[in-house]
């Protein structure tokens, strides 16, 4: 067999790709990869078939050939007790399982390699365990400080060991039902061990060579530890080990105040710890709209959580069981003592053990795997998805990217990844929900915008809850009145933001939302009230006005 690459003019859609692929199949071509985006096709062809047959087949489809090249094929390594797959996936989280399920639907032979616990971050150490404990913490806090006159509620001492045991039982149940049981259900192979590339078509696991036509790297990310002098000598916690504590610390310092630091810091405040949040940037949630940041910081201060922003870390030491963090703010040095320190300064991609250079896979400055709009790495037979790319760190983004990777790698669909309307949620109280562009981002790309900001004391549901801390902000393109960003700080912000996501994704306008009915005394009604406030003074409207 010989391998050819043909540059073609005139292909404009997936249908064009199908025409070219069918024509090549008719002359016996194998392993055909056609891309109208790239204007090329690659395939294997028997040595006995002449180049003139290639020209004739493609020209009959009415596309114009620019160049035909014979290229060297990557030799398939001889296997020793190994296996050959259509699709070999490294990792076993949401991206991996989404891709594996979709690939098996195409009839592919699929293998999955996992070096640790099946299920990845979300079910084991991320979303599921943190959110169930966050719910417990919010109930405990509400019992301690409920806002209603006439209700007398008290909270006893928190039994964290019992809460963690219940959390672990839920994790075990969901890991079994949503991951382990699906392996047999869909019929793909699980290979336990650490994978490293030894060629662009082969990896080694436990000394065994495994080859595949296509690969997916979905190895996720782990906690990033900043270079603070002395930190290597301190027994600090990460988001994983914090959720394994069996006693609530009296004092907890959280280094880093992104969504992980905020969620877990408030959780332990609600369980009874004295919590201090510290971060380098001056604005809490530095990538969010300033109104969102200010509303969250105000709520945290009101709850008794200390927030210190705009600092430099000088050093940290451990004295017995006490951790002492020294920092500088505005030229003034300050030391914070605590019983536990949580490091929540971001995530680092799991790429160090993969030997990516052997497969010619490029990485970025933070060692994240780089990909194009189709999920391909610099090696077009190797795809990637999820947290290892350092894109939006959400389980639903990983699952979405994994499915597209399988559609493209196995289904040959050339789907593009669209992250223009990714909702983000922070599970604090009040919660934060965002989608689309911030006001600053919209202006930076040349959109003339007008905003509508609605404080929650204008939302009947918030008034009925006696909880009016927060706001809803809309970012609107003044040229066409389309809503390009929705930003919410409120109870149940994560539930409301889905409606905002639909508005942003499908280009809905202010009029589209004002012309719809929102159920009264729901938080999502606030979204409609914010649209009414775009051109009106909400304080002068009656309830249910619209």
PDB file of C-alpha atoms in Angstrom, residues 198-473:
ATOM      1  CA  UNK A 198       6.176   5.518  21.895  1.00  0.00           C
ATOM      2  CA  UNK A 199       5.063   6.622  18.399  1.00  0.00           C
ATOM      3  CA  UNK A 200       2.184   8.526  16.868  1.00  0.00           C
ATOM      4  CA  UNK A 201       0.254   5.278  16.487  1.00  0.00           C
ATOM      5  CA  UNK A 202       1.294   3.469  19.649  1.00  0.00           C
ATOM      6  CA  UNK A 203       1.424   3.747  23.412  1.00  0.00           C
ATOM      7  CA  UNK A 204       2.967   1.568  26.059  1.00  0.00           C
ATOM      8  CA  UNK A 205       1.026   0.498  29.149  1.00  0.00           C
ATOM      9  CA  UNK A 206       2.558  -1.825  31.735  1.00  0.00           C
ATOM     10  CA  UNK A 207       5.255  -2.775  29.221  1.00  0.00           C
ATOM     11  CA  UNK A 208       2.701  -3.694  26.553  1.00  0.00           C
ATOM     12  CA  UNK A 209       2.424  -1.925  23.207  1.00  0.00           C
ATOM     13  CA  UNK A 210      -1.035  -0.866  22.081  1.00  0.00           C
ATOM     14  CA  UNK A 211      -1.704   0.650  18.673  1.00  0.00           C
ATOM     15  CA  UNK A 212      -4.662   2.583  17.317  1.00  0.00           C
ATOM     16  CA  UNK A 213      -5.828   4.433  14.237  1.00  0.00           C
ATOM     17  CA  UNK A 214      -6.925   7.400  16.375  1.00  0.00           C
ATOM     18  CA  UNK A 215      -6.279   8.521  19.951  1.00  0.00           C
ATOM     19  CA  UNK A 216      -7.967  10.797  22.463  1.00  0.00           C
ATOM     20  CA  UNK A 217      -6.012  12.369  25.308  1.00  0.00           C
ATOM     21  CA  UNK A 218      -8.416  13.189  28.142  1.00  0.00           C
ATOM     22  CA  UNK A 219      -6.189  13.002  31.199  1.00  0.00           C
ATOM     23  CA  UNK A 220      -7.633  16.006  33.047  1.00  0.00           C
ATOM     24  CA  UNK A 221      -5.831  18.291  35.462  1.00  0.00           C
ATOM     25  CA  UNK A 222      -4.736  18.447  39.087  1.00  0.00           C
ATOM     26  CA  UNK A 223      -4.206  21.206  41.642  1.00  0.00           C
ATOM     27  CA  UNK A 224      -1.529  23.754  40.755  1.00  0.00           C
ATOM     28  CA  UNK A 225       0.814  24.636  43.622  1.00  0.00           C
ATOM     29  CA  UNK A 226       2.291  28.168  43.420  1.00  0.00           C
ATOM     30  CA  UNK A 227       5.918  28.966  44.227  1.00  0.00           C
ATOM     31  CA  UNK A 228       5.498  30.460  47.697  1.00  0.00           C
ATOM     32  CA  UNK A 229       8.751  30.282  49.687  1.00  0.00           C
ATOM     33  CA  UNK A 230       8.503  27.518  52.289  1.00  0.00           C
ATOM     34  CA  UNK A 231       5.368  25.870  50.942  1.00  0.00           C
ATOM     35  CA  UNK A 232       7.194  22.605  50.294  1.00  0.00           C
ATOM     36  CA  UNK A 233       7.666  22.227  54.058  1.00  0.00           C
ATOM     37  CA  UNK A 234       4.003  22.870  54.953  1.00  0.00           C
ATOM     38  CA  UNK A 235       1.217  20.290  55.273  1.00  0.00           C
ATOM     39  CA  UNK A 236      -1.181  22.170  53.007  1.00  0.00           C
ATOM     40  CA  UNK A 237      -4.477  20.888  51.660  1.00  0.00           C
ATOM     41  CA  UNK A 238      -5.747  20.726  48.080  1.00  0.00           C
ATOM     42  CA  UNK A 239      -9.361  20.599  46.956  1.00  0.00           C
ATOM     43  CA  UNK A 240      -9.054  16.809  47.110  1.00  0.00           C
ATOM     44  CA  UNK A 241      -7.590  16.396  50.586  1.00  0.00           C
ATOM     45  CA  UNK A 242      -9.767  19.120  52.120  1.00  0.00           C
ATOM     46  CA  UNK A 243     -12.838  17.024  51.344  1.00  0.00           C
ATOM     47  CA  UNK A 244     -11.299  14.105  53.241  1.00  0.00           C
ATOM     48  CA  UNK A 245     -10.977  15.951  56.582  1.00  0.00           C
ATOM     49  CA  UNK A 246     -12.915  14.384  59.434  1.00  0.00           C
ATOM     50  CA  UNK A 247     -12.841  17.429  61.734  1.00  0.00           C
ATOM     51  CA  UNK A 248     -13.709  21.039  60.999  1.00  0.00           C
ATOM     52  CA  UNK A 249     -10.595  23.196  61.555  1.00  0.00           C
ATOM     53  CA  UNK A 250     -10.961  26.162  63.878  1.00  0.00           C
ATOM     54  CA  UNK A 251      -9.198  28.431  61.360  1.00  0.00           C
ATOM     55  CA  UNK A 252      -8.794  27.912  57.618  1.00  0.00           C
ATOM     56  CA  UNK A 253      -6.772  30.072  55.217  1.00  0.00           C
ATOM     57  CA  UNK A 254      -7.584  29.720  51.521  1.00  0.00           C
ATOM     58  CA  UNK A 255      -4.795  30.705  49.109  1.00  0.00           C
ATOM     59  CA  UNK A 256      -6.514  31.659  45.871  1.00  0.00           C
ATOM     60  CA  UNK A 257     -10.097  32.861  45.507  1.00  0.00           C
ATOM     61  CA  UNK A 258     -11.330  31.487  42.225  1.00  0.00           C
ATOM     62  CA  UNK A 259     -14.455  29.369  42.093  1.00  0.00           C
ATOM     63  CA  UNK A 260     -12.820  26.442  43.927  1.00  0.00           C
ATOM     64  CA  UNK A 261     -11.469  28.625  46.721  1.00  0.00           C
ATOM     65  CA  UNK A 262     -14.773  30.478  47.117  1.00  0.00           C
ATOM     66  CA  UNK A 263     -16.908  27.341  47.176  1.00  0.00           C
ATOM     67  CA  UNK A 264     -14.752  25.396  49.605  1.00  0.00           C
ATOM     68  CA  UNK A 265     -13.927  28.394  51.765  1.00  0.00           C
ATOM     69  CA  UNK A 266     -17.598  29.232  52.246  1.00  0.00           C
ATOM     70  CA  UNK A 267     -18.387  25.549  52.820  1.00  0.00           C
ATOM     71  CA  UNK A 268     -16.048  25.371  55.798  1.00  0.00           C
ATOM     72  CA  UNK A 269     -17.250  28.740  57.079  1.00  0.00           C
ATOM     73  CA  UNK A 270     -20.775  27.307  57.038  1.00  0.00           C
ATOM     74  CA  UNK A 271     -19.542  24.249  58.939  1.00  0.00           C
ATOM     75  CA  UNK A 272     -18.077  26.490  61.641  1.00  0.00           C
ATOM     76  CA  UNK A 273     -14.501  27.392  60.657  1.00  0.00           C
ATOM     77  CA  UNK A 274     -13.072  30.913  60.768  1.00  0.00           C
ATOM     78  CA  UNK A 275     -12.140  31.456  57.115  1.00  0.00           C
ATOM     79  CA  UNK A 276      -9.746  33.907  55.450  1.00  0.00           C
ATOM     80  CA  UNK A 277      -9.537  34.126  51.650  1.00  0.00           C
ATOM     81  CA  UNK A 278      -6.387  35.665  50.135  1.00  0.00           C
ATOM     82  CA  UNK A 279      -5.424  36.294  46.516  1.00  0.00           C
ATOM     83  CA  UNK A 280      -2.920  38.219  44.403  1.00  0.00           C
ATOM     84  CA  UNK A 281      -5.308  40.040  42.089  1.00  0.00           C
ATOM     85  CA  UNK A 282      -7.054  43.167  43.329  1.00  0.00           C
ATOM     86  CA  UNK A 283     -10.502  42.115  42.103  1.00  0.00           C
ATOM     87  CA  UNK A 284     -12.171  39.038  43.479  1.00  0.00           C
ATOM     88  CA  UNK A 285     -13.117  36.840  40.489  1.00  0.00           C
ATOM     89  CA  UNK A 286     -10.826  38.903  38.285  1.00  0.00           C
ATOM     90  CA  UNK A 287     -12.196  37.579  34.985  1.00  0.00           C
ATOM     91  CA  UNK A 288     -15.798  38.471  35.835  1.00  0.00           C
ATOM     92  CA  UNK A 289     -17.708  41.732  35.518  1.00  0.00           C
ATOM     93  CA  UNK A 290     -16.712  44.092  38.350  1.00  0.00           C
ATOM     94  CA  UNK A 291     -20.334  44.339  39.534  1.00  0.00           C
ATOM     95  CA  UNK A 292     -20.405  40.563  39.956  1.00  0.00           C
ATOM     96  CA  UNK A 293     -17.141  40.586  41.881  1.00  0.00           C
ATOM     97  CA  UNK A 294     -18.308  43.421  44.142  1.00  0.00           C
ATOM     98  CA  UNK A 295     -21.620  41.703  44.909  1.00  0.00           C
ATOM     99  CA  UNK A 296     -19.921  38.428  45.843  1.00  0.00           C
ATOM    100  CA  UNK A 297     -17.291  40.148  47.998  1.00  0.00           C
ATOM    101  CA  UNK A 298     -20.011  42.155  49.785  1.00  0.00           C
ATOM    102  CA  UNK A 299     -21.935  38.948  50.539  1.00  0.00           C
ATOM    103  CA  UNK A 300     -18.842  37.193  51.898  1.00  0.00           C
ATOM    104  CA  UNK A 301     -18.009  40.109  54.187  1.00  0.00           C
ATOM    105  CA  UNK A 302     -21.602  40.178  55.464  1.00  0.00           C
ATOM    106  CA  UNK A 303     -21.330  36.477  56.274  1.00  0.00           C
ATOM    107  CA  UNK A 304     -18.164  36.998  58.301  1.00  0.00           C
ATOM    108  CA  UNK A 305     -15.614  35.627  55.826  1.00  0.00           C
ATOM    109  CA  UNK A 306     -12.449  37.726  55.621  1.00  0.00           C
ATOM    110  CA  UNK A 307     -11.353  38.524  52.059  1.00  0.00           C
ATOM    111  CA  UNK A 308      -7.904  40.015  51.387  1.00  0.00           C
ATOM    112  CA  UNK A 309      -7.101  40.901  47.764  1.00  0.00           C
ATOM    113  CA  UNK A 310      -4.184  42.561  46.001  1.00  0.00           C
ATOM    114  CA  UNK A 311      -1.450  40.891  48.055  1.00  0.00           C
ATOM    115  CA  UNK A 312       1.996  39.384  47.517  1.00  0.00           C
ATOM    116  CA  UNK A 313       2.945  36.108  49.182  1.00  0.00           C
ATOM    117  CA  UNK A 314       6.166  36.524  51.166  1.00  0.00           C
ATOM    118  CA  UNK A 315       6.566  33.091  52.747  1.00  0.00           C
ATOM    119  CA  UNK A 316       4.781  30.373  54.691  1.00  0.00           C
ATOM    120  CA  UNK A 317       6.028  28.239  57.588  1.00  0.00           C
ATOM    121  CA  UNK A 318       4.631  25.539  59.813  1.00  0.00           C
ATOM    122  CA  UNK A 319       5.093  25.779  63.571  1.00  0.00           C
ATOM    123  CA  UNK A 320       3.842  22.535  65.073  1.00  0.00           C
ATOM    124  CA  UNK A 321       0.312  22.191  63.707  1.00  0.00           C
ATOM    125  CA  UNK A 322      -0.037  25.928  63.049  1.00  0.00           C
ATOM    126  CA  UNK A 323       0.538  27.336  59.566  1.00  0.00           C
ATOM    127  CA  UNK A 324       1.798  30.924  59.351  1.00  0.00           C
ATOM    128  CA  UNK A 325       1.357  32.762  56.030  1.00  0.00           C
ATOM    129  CA  UNK A 326       3.159  36.096  55.695  1.00  0.00           C
ATOM    130  CA  UNK A 327       1.915  38.441  52.985  1.00  0.00           C
ATOM    131  CA  UNK A 328       2.254  42.075  51.956  1.00  0.00           C
ATOM    132  CA  UNK A 329      -0.614  44.405  51.010  1.00  0.00           C
ATOM    133  CA  UNK A 330      -0.037  48.038  50.096  1.00  0.00           C
ATOM    134  CA  UNK A 331       3.507  47.827  51.469  1.00  0.00           C
ATOM    135  CA  UNK A 332       2.338  46.560  54.863  1.00  0.00           C
ATOM    136  CA  UNK A 333       3.348  43.068  55.956  1.00  0.00           C
ATOM    137  CA  UNK A 334       0.799  40.855  57.713  1.00  0.00           C
ATOM    138  CA  UNK A 335       0.908  37.312  59.122  1.00  0.00           C
ATOM    139  CA  UNK A 336      -2.125  35.009  59.132  1.00  0.00           C
ATOM    140  CA  UNK A 337      -2.139  31.985  61.424  1.00  0.00           C
ATOM    141  CA  UNK A 338      -4.404  29.018  60.799  1.00  0.00           C
ATOM    142  CA  UNK A 339      -4.872  25.368  61.606  1.00  0.00           C
ATOM    143  CA  UNK A 340      -5.258  24.389  57.947  1.00  0.00           C
ATOM    144  CA  UNK A 341      -4.271  25.977  54.643  1.00  0.00           C
ATOM    145  CA  UNK A 342      -6.073  25.211  51.388  1.00  0.00           C
ATOM    146  CA  UNK A 343      -4.161  25.889  48.161  1.00  0.00           C
ATOM    147  CA  UNK A 344      -6.699  26.691  45.431  1.00  0.00           C
ATOM    148  CA  UNK A 345      -4.692  28.596  42.824  1.00  0.00           C
ATOM    149  CA  UNK A 346      -5.855  26.845  39.688  1.00  0.00           C
ATOM    150  CA  UNK A 347      -5.277  23.595  37.837  1.00  0.00           C
ATOM    151  CA  UNK A 348      -2.295  22.036  36.088  1.00  0.00           C
ATOM    152  CA  UNK A 349      -2.759  19.670  33.090  1.00  0.00           C
ATOM    153  CA  UNK A 350      -1.824  16.016  33.490  1.00  0.00           C
ATOM    154  CA  UNK A 351       0.644  15.705  30.631  1.00  0.00           C
ATOM    155  CA  UNK A 352       4.005  15.020  32.283  1.00  0.00           C
ATOM    156  CA  UNK A 353       3.950  11.210  31.942  1.00  0.00           C
ATOM    157  CA  UNK A 354       2.566  10.984  28.402  1.00  0.00           C
ATOM    158  CA  UNK A 355       5.855  11.420  26.482  1.00  0.00           C
ATOM    159  CA  UNK A 356       4.017  13.624  23.990  1.00  0.00           C
ATOM    160  CA  UNK A 357       7.148  14.440  21.987  1.00  0.00           C
ATOM    161  CA  UNK A 358       7.208  10.847  20.735  1.00  0.00           C
ATOM    162  CA  UNK A 359       3.849  11.504  19.076  1.00  0.00           C
ATOM    163  CA  UNK A 360       4.654  15.066  17.922  1.00  0.00           C
ATOM    164  CA  UNK A 361       1.905  16.567  20.089  1.00  0.00           C
ATOM    165  CA  UNK A 362       2.473  20.244  20.900  1.00  0.00           C
ATOM    166  CA  UNK A 363       1.787  21.780  24.309  1.00  0.00           C
ATOM    167  CA  UNK A 364       1.343  25.376  25.475  1.00  0.00           C
ATOM    168  CA  UNK A 365       3.321  27.428  27.969  1.00  0.00           C
ATOM    169  CA  UNK A 366       1.542  25.750  30.890  1.00  0.00           C
ATOM    170  CA  UNK A 367       2.021  22.277  29.350  1.00  0.00           C
ATOM    171  CA  UNK A 368      -1.611  22.120  28.285  1.00  0.00           C
ATOM    172  CA  UNK A 369      -2.360  20.217  25.089  1.00  0.00           C
ATOM    173  CA  UNK A 370      -3.108  22.523  22.174  1.00  0.00           C
ATOM    174  CA  UNK A 371      -5.979  21.695  19.851  1.00  0.00           C
ATOM    175  CA  UNK A 372      -7.727  23.142  16.820  1.00  0.00           C
ATOM    176  CA  UNK A 373     -11.448  23.785  16.372  1.00  0.00           C
ATOM    177  CA  UNK A 374     -12.028  20.103  15.566  1.00  0.00           C
ATOM    178  CA  UNK A 375     -10.377  18.792  18.725  1.00  0.00           C
ATOM    179  CA  UNK A 376      -7.215  17.707  16.892  1.00  0.00           C
ATOM    180  CA  UNK A 377      -3.745  18.176  18.313  1.00  0.00           C
ATOM    181  CA  UNK A 378      -0.719  19.045  16.169  1.00  0.00           C
ATOM    182  CA  UNK A 379      -0.796  15.344  15.223  1.00  0.00           C
ATOM    183  CA  UNK A 380      -4.041  14.986  13.291  1.00  0.00           C
ATOM    184  CA  UNK A 381      -4.564  11.369  14.321  1.00  0.00           C
ATOM    185  CA  UNK A 382      -4.520  12.369  18.027  1.00  0.00           C
ATOM    186  CA  UNK A 383      -7.410  14.305  19.557  1.00  0.00           C
ATOM    187  CA  UNK A 384      -7.829  15.886  22.985  1.00  0.00           C
ATOM    188  CA  UNK A 385     -10.680  17.074  25.220  1.00  0.00           C
ATOM    189  CA  UNK A 386     -11.475  18.379  28.666  1.00  0.00           C
ATOM    190  CA  UNK A 387      -9.395  19.911  31.438  1.00  0.00           C
ATOM    191  CA  UNK A 388      -6.042  18.810  29.981  1.00  0.00           C
ATOM    192  CA  UNK A 389      -6.478  21.604  27.407  1.00  0.00           C
ATOM    193  CA  UNK A 390      -6.964  24.206  30.193  1.00  0.00           C
ATOM    194  CA  UNK A 391     -10.157  25.349  28.478  1.00  0.00           C
ATOM    195  CA  UNK A 392     -13.314  25.980  30.533  1.00  0.00           C
ATOM    196  CA  UNK A 393     -12.953  23.645  33.526  1.00  0.00           C
ATOM    197  CA  UNK A 394     -16.479  22.216  33.502  1.00  0.00           C
ATOM    198  CA  UNK A 395     -17.553  18.597  33.270  1.00  0.00           C
ATOM    199  CA  UNK A 396     -20.178  19.395  30.640  1.00  0.00           C
ATOM    200  CA  UNK A 397     -17.565  21.083  28.428  1.00  0.00           C
ATOM    201  CA  UNK A 398     -15.350  18.005  28.700  1.00  0.00           C
ATOM    202  CA  UNK A 399     -18.234  15.698  27.767  1.00  0.00           C
ATOM    203  CA  UNK A 400     -19.181  17.934  24.832  1.00  0.00           C
ATOM    204  CA  UNK A 401     -15.610  18.035  23.524  1.00  0.00           C
ATOM    205  CA  UNK A 402     -15.212  14.277  23.963  1.00  0.00           C
ATOM    206  CA  UNK A 403     -18.302  13.576  21.886  1.00  0.00           C
ATOM    207  CA  UNK A 404     -17.135  15.899  19.104  1.00  0.00           C
ATOM    208  CA  UNK A 405     -13.696  14.277  19.151  1.00  0.00           C
ATOM    209  CA  UNK A 406     -15.326  10.886  18.555  1.00  0.00           C
ATOM    210  CA  UNK A 407     -17.619  12.278  15.853  1.00  0.00           C
ATOM    211  CA  UNK A 408     -14.605  13.666  14.029  1.00  0.00           C
ATOM    212  CA  UNK A 409     -12.018  10.953  14.710  1.00  0.00           C
ATOM    213  CA  UNK A 410     -14.316   7.981  14.076  1.00  0.00           C
ATOM    214  CA  UNK A 411     -17.379   9.407  12.348  1.00  0.00           C
ATOM    215  CA  UNK A 412     -15.390  11.686  10.031  1.00  0.00           C
ATOM    216  CA  UNK A 413     -17.860  14.536  10.541  1.00  0.00           C
ATOM    217  CA  UNK A 414     -15.476  17.522  10.882  1.00  0.00           C
ATOM    218  CA  UNK A 415     -17.647  19.178  13.547  1.00  0.00           C
ATOM    219  CA  UNK A 416     -16.316  22.367  15.083  1.00  0.00           C
ATOM    220  CA  UNK A 417     -16.131  22.934  18.838  1.00  0.00           C
ATOM    221  CA  UNK A 418     -18.246  25.973  19.748  1.00  0.00           C
ATOM    222  CA  UNK A 419     -17.522  27.447  23.189  1.00  0.00           C
ATOM    223  CA  UNK A 420     -19.160  30.810  22.550  1.00  0.00           C
ATOM    224  CA  UNK A 421     -22.039  30.205  24.981  1.00  0.00           C
ATOM    225  CA  UNK A 422     -20.605  28.154  27.840  1.00  0.00           C
ATOM    226  CA  UNK A 423     -22.450  28.757  31.124  1.00  0.00           C
ATOM    227  CA  UNK A 424     -20.365  28.912  34.275  1.00  0.00           C
ATOM    228  CA  UNK A 425     -21.655  28.446  37.817  1.00  0.00           C
ATOM    229  CA  UNK A 426     -20.089  29.071  41.225  1.00  0.00           C
ATOM    230  CA  UNK A 427     -21.953  27.148  43.927  1.00  0.00           C
ATOM    231  CA  UNK A 428     -21.693  29.729  46.673  1.00  0.00           C
ATOM    232  CA  UNK A 429     -24.465  31.545  48.507  1.00  0.00           C
ATOM    233  CA  UNK A 430     -25.406  33.717  46.746  1.00  0.00           C
ATOM    234  CA  UNK A 431     -24.521  31.708  43.684  1.00  0.00           C
ATOM    235  CA  UNK A 432     -22.927  33.050  40.521  1.00  0.00           C
ATOM    236  CA  UNK A 433     -24.050  32.207  36.996  1.00  0.00           C
ATOM    237  CA  UNK A 434     -22.489  33.672  33.871  1.00  0.00           C
ATOM    238  CA  UNK A 435     -22.658  33.112  30.130  1.00  0.00           C
ATOM    239  CA  UNK A 436     -21.398  35.003  27.100  1.00  0.00           C
ATOM    240  CA  UNK A 437     -19.349  38.195  27.099  1.00  0.00           C
ATOM    241  CA  UNK A 438     -18.595  40.531  29.947  1.00  0.00           C
ATOM    242  CA  UNK A 439     -19.078  44.238  29.253  1.00  0.00           C
ATOM    243  CA  UNK A 440     -15.317  44.693  28.883  1.00  0.00           C
ATOM    244  CA  UNK A 441     -14.923  41.689  26.566  1.00  0.00           C
ATOM    245  CA  UNK A 442     -17.712  42.947  24.316  1.00  0.00           C
ATOM    246  CA  UNK A 443     -16.124  46.392  24.047  1.00  0.00           C
ATOM    247  CA  UNK A 444     -12.695  44.882  23.389  1.00  0.00           C
ATOM    248  CA  UNK A 445     -13.990  43.156  20.233  1.00  0.00           C
ATOM    249  CA  UNK A 446     -15.731  46.288  19.005  1.00  0.00           C
ATOM    250  CA  UNK A 447     -19.338  45.702  20.077  1.00  0.00           C
ATOM    251  CA  UNK A 448     -21.203  48.840  21.111  1.00  0.00           C
ATOM    252  CA  UNK A 449     -23.052  47.739  24.242  1.00  0.00           C
ATOM    253  CA  UNK A 450     -25.597  48.977  26.726  1.00  0.00           C
ATOM    254  CA  UNK A 451     -26.124  47.193  30.026  1.00  0.00           C
ATOM    255  CA  UNK A 452     -29.073  46.610  32.286  1.00  0.00           C
ATOM    256  CA  UNK A 453     -28.266  45.990  35.950  1.00  0.00           C
ATOM    257  CA  UNK A 454     -31.049  44.853  38.273  1.00  0.00           C
ATOM    258  CA  UNK A 455     -30.481  44.650  42.019  1.00  0.00           C
ATOM    259  CA  UNK A 456     -32.250  41.730  43.672  1.00  0.00           C
ATOM    260  CA  UNK A 457     -34.340  44.003  45.875  1.00  0.00           C
ATOM    261  CA  UNK A 458     -36.396  44.485  42.685  1.00  0.00           C
ATOM    262  CA  UNK A 459     -37.065  40.748  42.366  1.00  0.00           C
ATOM    263  CA  UNK A 460     -40.197  39.533  44.229  1.00  0.00           C
ATOM    264  CA  UNK A 461     -38.739  36.047  44.831  1.00  0.00           C
ATOM    265  CA  UNK A 462     -35.712  37.543  46.575  1.00  0.00           C
ATOM    266  CA  UNK A 463     -37.948  39.775  48.705  1.00  0.00           C
ATOM    267  CA  UNK A 464     -40.079  36.795  49.712  1.00  0.00           C
ATOM    268  CA  UNK A 465     -36.915  34.894  50.649  1.00  0.00           C
ATOM    269  CA  UNK A 466     -35.647  37.844  52.720  1.00  0.00           C
ATOM    270  CA  UNK A 467     -32.412  37.485  50.766  1.00  0.00           C
ATOM    271  CA  UNK A 468     -31.764  40.384  48.379  1.00  0.00           C
ATOM    272  CA  UNK A 469     -27.972  40.298  48.137  1.00  0.00           C
ATOM    273  CA  UNK A 470     -27.045  40.099  44.451  1.00  0.00           C
ATOM    274  CA  UNK A 471     -27.870  41.347  40.979  1.00  0.00           C
ATOM    275  CA  UNK A 472     -28.610  40.446  37.377  1.00  0.00           C
ATOM    276  CA  UNK A 473     -26.619  42.133  34.617  1.00  0.00           C
TER     277      UNK A 473
END
